mmCIF file of C-alpha atoms in Angstrom:
data_model
loop_
_atom_site.group_PDB
_atom_site.id
_atom_site.type_symbol
_atom_site.label_atom_id
_atom_site.label_comp_id
_atom_site.label_asym_id
_atom_site.label_seq_id
_atom_site.Cartn_x
_atom_site.Cartn_y
_atom_site.Cartn_z
ATOM 1 C CA MET A 1 0.092 -0.080 -0.125
ATOM 2 C CA SER A 2 1.315 3.304 -0.846
ATOM 3 C CA ASP A 3 1.395 6.507 1.235
ATOM 4 C CA VAL A 4 -1.433 7.967 -0.893
ATOM 5 C CA THR A 5 -3.829 4.933 -0.541
ATOM 6 C CA ALA A 6 -3.043 4.818 3.165
ATOM 7 C CA ALA A 7 -3.890 8.209 3.634
ATOM 8 C CA TYR A 8 -7.153 7.766 1.592
ATOM 9 C CA GLU A 9 -7.878 4.831 4.206
ATOM 10 C CA ALA A 10 -7.224 7.158 7.080
ATOM 11 C CA LEU A 11 -9.674 9.783 5.492
ATOM 12 C CA LEU A 12 -12.349 6.955 4.843
ATOM 13 C CA SER A 13 -12.048 6.150 8.416
ATOM 14 C CA GLN A 14 -12.525 9.511 9.470
ATOM 15 C CA ALA A 15 -15.385 10.054 7.013
ATOM 16 C CA LYS A 16 -17.112 6.816 8.751
ATOM 17 C CA ALA A 17 -16.680 8.435 12.166
ATOM 18 C CA MET A 18 -18.327 11.615 10.954
ATOM 19 C CA LEU A 19 -21.145 9.732 9.172
ATOM 20 C CA GLY A 20 -21.705 7.547 12.458
ATOM 21 C CA ALA A 21 -22.080 10.886 14.635
ATOM 22 C CA ALA A 22 -24.293 12.542 12.020
ATOM 23 C CA ARG A 23 -26.601 9.335 12.290
ATOM 24 C CA GLU A 24 -26.648 9.799 16.000
ATOM 25 C CA ASP A 25 -27.574 13.450 15.489
ATOM 26 C CA GLU A 26 -24.377 14.276 17.387
ATOM 27 C CA TRP A 27 -23.722 17.313 15.244
ATOM 28 C CA LYS A 28 -21.173 18.992 17.529
ATOM 29 C CA ARG A 29 -19.137 15.653 17.106
ATOM 30 C CA VAL A 30 -19.522 15.888 13.386
ATOM 31 C CA LEU A 31 -18.044 19.495 13.562
ATOM 32 C CA GLU A 32 -15.010 18.328 15.852
ATOM 33 C CA LEU A 33 -14.188 15.547 13.460
ATOM 34 C CA GLU A 34 -14.592 17.449 10.332
ATOM 35 C CA GLN A 35 -11.769 19.827 11.351
ATOM 36 C CA ASP A 36 -9.345 16.740 11.486
ATOM 37 C CA TYR A 37 -10.897 15.486 8.366
ATOM 38 C CA ARG A 38 -9.879 18.768 6.509
ATOM 39 C CA ARG A 39 -6.401 18.488 7.752
ATOM 40 C CA GLN A 40 -6.323 14.948 6.310
ATOM 41 C CA ALA A 41 -7.939 15.888 3.039
ATOM 42 C CA ALA A 42 -5.038 18.899 2.967
ATOM 43 C CA HIS A 43 -2.449 16.307 3.533
ATOM 44 C CA ILE A 44 -3.768 13.821 0.855
ATOM 45 C CA ARG A 45 -3.560 16.669 -1.854
ATOM 46 C CA ARG A 46 -0.171 17.130 -1.281
ATOM 47 C CA LEU A 47 0.337 13.558 -1.518
ATOM 48 C CA ASP A 48 -1.583 13.003 -4.389
ATOM 49 C CA GLU A 49 0.878 14.807 -6.321
ATOM 50 C CA GLU A 50 2.666 11.548 -6.328
ATOM 51 C CA ALA A 51 2.054 9.413 -9.336
ATOM 52 C CA LEU A 52 0.486 5.873 -8.934
ATOM 53 C CA THR A 53 1.559 3.785 -11.373
ATOM 54 C CA GLU A 54 0.321 0.415 -10.363
ATOM 55 C CA PRO A 55 -3.147 -0.399 -11.771
ATOM 56 C CA ALA A 56 -3.997 -2.113 -8.415
ATOM 57 C CA LEU A 57 -3.251 1.041 -6.548
ATOM 58 C CA ILE A 58 -5.170 3.271 -8.905
ATOM 59 C CA GLN A 59 -8.334 0.825 -8.624
ATOM 60 C CA HIS A 60 -7.870 1.152 -4.926
ATOM 61 C CA LYS A 61 -7.604 4.675 -4.804
ATOM 62 C CA LEU A 62 -10.775 4.942 -6.820
ATOM 63 C CA GLN A 63 -12.724 2.713 -4.758
ATOM 64 C CA LEU A 64 -11.732 4.803 -1.753
ATOM 65 C CA VAL A 65 -12.628 7.910 -3.351
ATOM 66 C CA GLU A 66 -16.006 6.463 -4.421
ATOM 67 C CA ALA A 67 -16.822 5.405 -0.695
ATOM 68 C CA LEU A 68 -15.924 9.001 0.485
ATOM 69 C CA ILE A 69 -18.216 10.741 -2.044
ATOM 70 C CA GLU A 70 -21.034 8.262 -0.676
ATOM 71 C CA HIS A 71 -20.388 8.868 2.815
ATOM 72 C CA ASP A 72 -19.965 12.764 2.044
ATOM 73 C CA ARG A 73 -23.230 12.613 0.362
ATOM 74 C CA GLU A 74 -25.371 10.831 3.315
ATOM 75 C CA ILE A 75 -23.597 13.423 5.951
ATOM 76 C CA ARG A 76 -24.882 16.128 3.668
ATOM 77 C CA GLN A 77 -28.602 14.866 3.470
ATOM 78 C CA ARG A 78 -28.554 14.375 7.056
ATOM 79 C CA ALA A 79 -27.231 17.863 7.690
ATOM 80 C CA ASP A 80 -29.795 19.437 5.362
ATOM 81 C CA ALA A 81 -32.385 17.732 7.014
ATOM 82 C CA ARG A 82 -31.055 18.978 10.435
ATOM 83 C CA ARG A 83 -31.216 22.263 9.073
ATOM 84 C CA ASP A 84 -34.611 22.127 7.934
ATOM 85 C CA GLU A 85 -35.748 20.780 11.520
ATOM 86 C CA LEU A 86 -34.017 23.666 13.047
ATOM 87 C CA VAL A 87 -35.424 26.354 10.523
ATOM 88 C CA GLU A 88 -39.019 24.962 11.356
ATOM 89 C CA LEU A 89 -38.363 24.877 15.057
ATOM 90 C CA MET A 90 -37.236 28.520 14.676
ATOM 91 C CA ARG A 91 -40.395 29.186 12.752
ATOM 92 C CA VAL A 92 -42.694 27.703 15.351
ATOM 93 C CA SER A 93 -41.030 29.607 18.038
ATOM 94 C CA ARG A 94 -41.337 32.731 16.408
ATOM 95 C CA GLN A 95 -44.885 32.299 15.668
ATOM 96 C CA GLN A 96 -45.451 31.450 19.434
ATOM 97 C CA GLY A 97 -43.590 34.444 20.275
ATOM 98 C CA LYS A 98 -46.047 36.517 18.266
ATOM 99 C CA LEU A 99 -49.271 34.555 19.544
ATOM 100 C CA HIS A 100 -47.706 34.971 23.232
ATOM 101 C CA ARG A 101 -47.439 39.017 22.668
ATOM 102 C CA ALA A 102 -50.621 39.094 21.028
ATOM 103 C CA TYR A 103 -52.358 37.186 23.602
ATOM 104 C CA GLY A 104 -50.298 36.413 26.633
ATOM 105 C CA GLY A 105 -51.885 39.251 28.570
ATOM 106 C CA GLN A 106 -55.520 38.311 28.170
ATOM 107 C CA GLY A 107 -57.029 35.717 30.346
#
């Protein structure tokens, strides 16, 4: 295994941890993990300048990249759904505040 594919393996492991946290709605943990993920991705960009010449290593790298993309897709979907939930909670809260201000002193 080359340094490049080892780095992709480590990045995939980090992505799996992020996805696990997202599935558990642990968004603070996702953000913490994302910082390390970004550092690892920057490291990979530097390593990726190495030319992989062995077809098996190139194929393995492609499989890792596809898995990373799939994990990223699901994390984004879950983050979007959570954002939508929070937007709805804020809307309801504002509406309740308006109702309380309008009718709170009566009764």
